[in-house]
């Protein structure tokens, strides 16, 4: 895996826009938590948790100088339901590029707009996928795709994603219950993802910080924590800390999409195996190099108000604060020398977390 560059693509959009079907159509390798394997997801027919899968391609021409010969796209399939917004935020924090999936028969919906807001905060590039084009009347298909494309470009014109490429696809022709059929437009989408790919910032020198999204045991092996490396790197036999539990464990083995590796670095999606640890103690959270993540009750941060939030932000206001997959309640205290009006838009703040 030394010559493989991992590139994380978030699959976001409104509920029932076909995100999971698209991830399935693109993927070559599925992770343990991919494609709605959760029993509740199957029962309800919707994505309830983050799903991960991947596919490999040759390195694009514009990235040939990157010392890699293969490009691995890791797809982060995010839920679309409004009540799962914290899970969506957790997934969006680890992506290099966003793929916004839109049902071509419905256009922009509530969670589509919310995903756009999250995308503007967390990433620089986006590709829009108009899914379910097979449901359009054949005689009006081209016309309706062009109409929706113009509408999407109009929606995006005042965002950082203005002029994003829009690709029409049919990830699962006929719908979820239809017989298997070849997806439409997926080859063009893969080529566009390759064109949009870039060499993300990957720093192996910082402290190892790892966002765990699933944790489970394998008989005879130990407990596997799957997640994404947010900074630094880790090797087999290194020690890692679970700061929420004040517990240190040795790394027994590491895998990237079922392939054993000796080391992983910032941006990599991996499974880390440790021994003598009950997976029930850590559903999701942060793991790090020992001492890298101290517990804090307050922090000084830069605050930027998003344009869609119209309410006034004032000292002593309460907010949800999300870091990785953890969310706590916090109270904000502004002490920037800006005017009161400016403080509602951008300023410095002390956030006191009530953990």
XYZ file of C-alpha atoms in Angstrom:
355
model
C 0.000 0.000 0.000
C 3.075 2.290 0.068
C 2.363 3.714 -3.396
C -1.385 4.153 -2.915
C -2.780 7.604 -2.147
C -6.028 7.586 -0.175
C -8.542 10.291 -1.145
C -11.728 10.647 0.930
C -14.966 11.496 -0.886
C -18.081 12.355 1.117
C -21.382 11.158 -0.350
C -23.996 13.616 0.955
C -27.557 14.552 0.038
C -31.227 14.468 1.017
C -32.714 11.242 2.341
C -33.676 8.765 -0.397
C -31.646 10.483 -3.107
C -29.791 7.219 -3.794
C -26.501 7.873 -1.995
C -25.946 4.305 -0.825
C -26.887 2.868 -4.232
C -24.358 5.216 -5.828
C -21.629 4.208 -3.355
C -22.388 0.559 -4.105
C -22.227 1.129 -7.878
C -18.823 2.818 -7.558
C -17.165 0.536 -4.999
C -14.823 -2.397 -5.388
C -14.204 -3.078 -1.676
C -16.737 -2.778 1.134
C -15.863 -2.081 4.756
C -17.572 -3.779 7.684
C -20.004 -0.859 8.056
C -20.902 -0.233 4.406
C -24.138 -0.288 2.411
C -26.587 -0.132 5.327
C -25.467 -3.373 6.980
C -26.965 -2.109 10.239
C -30.129 -4.237 10.868
C -32.152 -1.099 11.655
C -31.069 0.432 8.341
C -32.295 -2.624 6.467
C -35.564 -2.664 8.399
C -36.312 1.027 7.790
C -34.781 1.213 4.310
C -32.650 4.285 5.087
C -29.041 4.992 6.040
C -28.680 5.483 9.806
C -24.910 5.520 10.161
C -21.749 6.295 8.253
C -20.793 3.700 5.640
C -17.341 3.237 4.113
C -16.236 1.576 0.874
C -13.524 2.135 -1.722
C -12.319 1.718 -5.284
C -8.868 1.939 -6.874
C -7.805 3.674 -10.091
C -4.556 4.543 -11.797
C -3.066 7.812 -10.645
C -4.377 10.669 -12.850
C -1.943 12.384 -15.221
C -1.946 15.654 -13.258
C -0.844 13.781 -10.110
C 1.977 11.714 -11.630
C 4.605 13.719 -9.697
C 3.116 12.724 -6.339
C 5.251 9.523 -5.991
C 2.066 7.404 -6.000
C 1.043 4.996 -8.744
C -2.496 4.188 -7.554
C -5.331 6.362 -6.262
C -7.774 4.924 -3.737
C -11.113 6.697 -3.389
C -12.650 6.068 0.027
C -16.383 6.811 -0.085
C -17.948 8.147 3.121
C -21.677 7.418 2.751
C -23.471 9.848 5.083
C -27.094 9.572 6.280
C -29.613 11.976 4.761
C -32.212 12.175 7.531
C -32.458 15.505 9.393
C -32.290 13.842 12.820
C -28.853 12.428 11.959
C -27.195 15.780 11.252
C -24.465 15.193 13.877
C -23.502 11.965 12.144
C -23.364 13.845 8.825
C -21.106 16.505 10.382
C -18.832 13.783 11.780
C -18.501 12.267 8.321
C -17.964 15.595 6.567
C -14.986 16.481 8.775
C -12.833 13.750 7.231
C -13.435 14.324 3.502
C -11.226 15.819 0.784
C -14.026 16.248 -1.776
C -17.816 16.277 -1.538
C -20.171 14.442 -3.856
C -23.641 16.002 -3.536
C -26.331 13.550 -4.650
C -29.593 15.075 -5.895
C -32.732 13.206 -6.946
C -33.250 14.589 -10.462
C -37.027 14.194 -10.133
C -37.162 16.365 -6.981
C -34.258 18.808 -7.138
C -32.858 20.616 -4.098
C -34.559 19.534 -0.863
C -34.110 20.505 2.780
C -31.152 18.242 3.601
C -29.581 19.042 0.216
C -29.251 22.658 1.384
C -27.954 21.589 4.806
C -25.315 19.393 3.157
C -24.232 22.376 1.048
C -23.698 24.414 4.216
C -21.680 21.602 5.813
C -19.680 21.184 2.608
C -18.777 24.874 2.489
C -17.365 24.602 6.007
C -15.438 21.361 5.560
C -14.125 21.053 1.990
C -13.017 23.025 -1.070
C -14.283 20.932 -3.992
C -17.587 19.351 -4.969
C -19.127 17.273 -7.748
C -22.920 17.258 -8.122
C -24.590 13.971 -9.093
C -28.080 14.077 -10.585
C -29.272 10.588 -9.677
C -32.283 8.528 -10.836
C -32.253 9.817 -14.427
C -33.746 6.454 -15.440
C -37.042 7.626 -13.895
C -37.380 10.480 -16.386
C -39.610 9.946 -19.462
C -37.265 8.926 -22.326
C -38.668 11.567 -24.694
C -38.063 14.364 -22.125
C -34.939 12.978 -20.446
C -32.321 15.243 -22.074
C -34.482 18.343 -21.665
C -35.225 17.694 -17.985
C -31.567 16.955 -17.173
C -30.556 20.252 -18.800
C -33.283 22.080 -16.886
C -32.193 20.614 -13.541
C -28.538 21.311 -14.359
C -29.310 25.011 -14.907
C -31.324 25.090 -11.695
C -28.467 23.534 -9.707
C -25.916 25.980 -11.168
C -28.208 28.841 -10.156
C -28.418 27.430 -6.601
C -24.635 27.156 -6.385
C -23.680 30.491 -7.929
C -23.269 32.296 -4.569
C -21.381 29.445 -2.905
C -17.750 28.358 -3.141
C -19.003 25.536 -5.362
C -20.125 27.785 -8.226
C -19.508 26.178 -11.648
C -19.181 22.674 -10.123
C -19.503 19.939 -12.703
C -22.872 18.162 -12.712
C -23.010 14.493 -13.752
C -26.297 12.657 -14.531
C -26.386 9.000 -13.385
C -28.730 6.148 -12.648
C -26.982 4.319 -9.800
C -29.693 1.647 -9.454
C -31.919 1.601 -12.544
C -35.493 0.733 -11.644
C -35.076 1.402 -7.929
C -33.888 -0.626 -4.894
C -36.185 -3.601 -5.523
C -35.512 -3.874 -9.270
C -33.348 -6.679 -10.716
C -29.642 -5.932 -11.006
C -28.865 -3.757 -14.022
C -25.800 -1.855 -15.175
C -25.587 1.607 -13.662
C -25.754 4.544 -16.057
C -23.197 7.359 -16.053
C -20.903 5.865 -13.403
C -17.888 5.629 -15.745
C -18.164 9.351 -16.520
C -18.459 10.081 -12.805
C -15.285 8.112 -11.995
C -13.373 10.015 -14.675
C -14.580 13.325 -13.255
C -13.587 12.300 -9.714
C -10.106 11.504 -11.048
C -9.919 14.944 -12.701
C -11.028 16.654 -9.479
C -8.650 14.674 -7.243
C -5.647 16.502 -5.822
C -2.805 15.805 -3.421
C -4.307 16.556 0.014
C -2.171 17.841 2.839
C -0.797 14.797 4.633
C 1.481 15.445 7.617
C 3.111 12.503 9.397
C 4.951 14.696 11.897
C 2.031 15.838 14.043
C 0.590 13.896 16.984
C -1.420 10.815 16.010
C -5.154 11.558 16.271
C -7.699 9.035 15.021
C -11.489 9.463 14.721
C -13.120 6.110 15.520
C -16.563 5.533 14.017
C -17.086 1.803 14.660
C -15.707 -0.653 17.211
C -16.195 -4.435 17.267
C -14.475 -7.640 18.380
C -13.107 -10.481 16.235
C -12.766 -13.800 18.031
C -9.148 -14.858 18.361
C -7.833 -11.483 17.151
C -8.983 -8.758 19.515
C -10.983 -5.567 19.181
C -10.939 -3.556 15.959
C -11.451 0.206 15.919
C -12.227 1.498 12.438
C -11.802 5.157 11.596
C -9.853 7.894 9.830
C -6.451 9.290 10.789
C -6.894 13.043 11.369
C -3.213 13.803 11.971
C 0.167 12.152 12.379
C 0.876 8.469 11.827
C 0.962 5.187 13.767
C 2.834 1.888 13.380
C 2.163 -1.663 14.500
C 3.375 -2.165 18.121
C 3.012 1.546 18.961
C 0.959 2.546 21.992
C -2.294 4.464 21.593
C -4.511 6.137 24.177
C -8.292 6.226 24.466
C -8.466 9.582 26.290
C -12.148 9.355 27.263
C -11.352 6.177 29.191
C -7.828 7.161 30.317
C -6.675 3.842 28.858
C -3.552 2.914 26.832
C -3.314 -0.053 24.439
C -0.680 -1.480 22.075
C -1.471 -1.698 18.342
C -1.492 -5.410 17.443
C -2.201 -5.009 13.717
C -3.517 -2.521 11.131
C -5.577 -3.051 7.984
C -6.714 -0.769 5.172
C -9.767 -2.249 3.462
C -8.787 -5.811 4.473
C -5.133 -5.464 3.434
C -2.555 -5.668 6.260
C -0.239 -2.631 6.546
C 2.466 -1.682 9.016
C 1.716 2.030 9.202
C -1.068 4.531 8.452
C -0.896 8.313 8.182
C -3.123 11.389 8.084
C -6.074 10.910 5.733
C -5.940 7.102 5.729
C -9.003 4.988 6.437
C -7.971 2.023 8.581
C -8.868 -0.609 11.131
C -6.618 -0.789 14.201
C -6.642 -3.977 16.260
C -5.893 -4.011 19.997
C -6.262 -6.748 22.606
C -8.051 -7.003 25.964
C -10.496 -4.208 25.231
C -14.299 -4.415 25.375
C -15.754 -2.768 22.219
C -18.855 -1.757 24.206
C -16.686 0.825 25.978
C -16.115 2.812 22.781
C -18.831 2.989 20.128
C -17.125 6.025 18.559
C -14.767 8.730 19.689
C -11.131 9.793 19.573
C -7.970 7.710 19.904
C -4.515 9.306 19.953
C -0.831 9.081 20.768
C -0.571 8.976 24.601
C -1.044 12.479 25.999
C -1.939 14.125 22.677
C -5.560 14.912 23.601
C -5.969 16.352 27.104
C -9.469 16.805 28.519
C -10.461 20.490 28.510
C -13.308 22.464 30.037
C -12.731 25.648 27.995
C -10.927 26.726 24.842
C -10.134 29.864 22.836
C -11.339 29.579 19.242
C -11.957 31.650 16.116
C -15.649 31.889 15.275
C -17.151 32.494 11.861
C -20.893 32.813 11.383
C -22.355 31.066 8.350
C -24.465 33.260 6.110
C -27.627 31.205 6.476
C -27.777 31.599 10.268
C -29.849 34.761 10.831
C -30.190 34.787 14.617
C -28.025 37.005 16.833
C -25.088 35.349 18.560
C -24.274 36.841 21.946
C -22.222 36.066 25.020
C -23.640 33.259 27.212
C -25.445 31.671 24.250
C -25.481 27.861 24.279
C -24.401 25.759 21.298
C -23.705 22.181 20.325
C -19.950 21.765 19.790
C -18.921 18.865 17.553
C -15.379 17.518 17.324
C -14.962 14.351 15.322
C -17.937 12.172 16.264
C -18.446 13.675 19.724
C -20.926 16.473 20.487
C -21.229 18.375 23.775
C -23.149 21.424 24.967
C -21.098 24.591 25.292
C -21.556 28.219 26.317
C -19.803 30.952 24.316
C -18.239 34.136 25.733
C -17.059 36.754 23.243
C -14.115 38.928 24.227
C -12.914 40.188 20.839
C -12.426 43.970 20.503
C -14.814 43.945 17.514
C -18.126 45.771 17.658
C -21.198 43.840 18.780
C -22.327 43.560 15.139
C -18.946 42.247 14.005
C -18.897 39.758 16.856
C -21.994 38.100 15.419
C -20.088 37.441 12.198
C -16.496 36.737 13.142
C -14.555 37.065 16.347
C -12.713 35.332 19.119
C -14.574 33.399 21.722
C -14.051 31.345 24.808
C -16.201 28.248 24.628
C -16.947 26.576 27.912
C -17.923 22.970 27.386
C -20.172 21.236 29.844
C -18.989 17.675 29.417
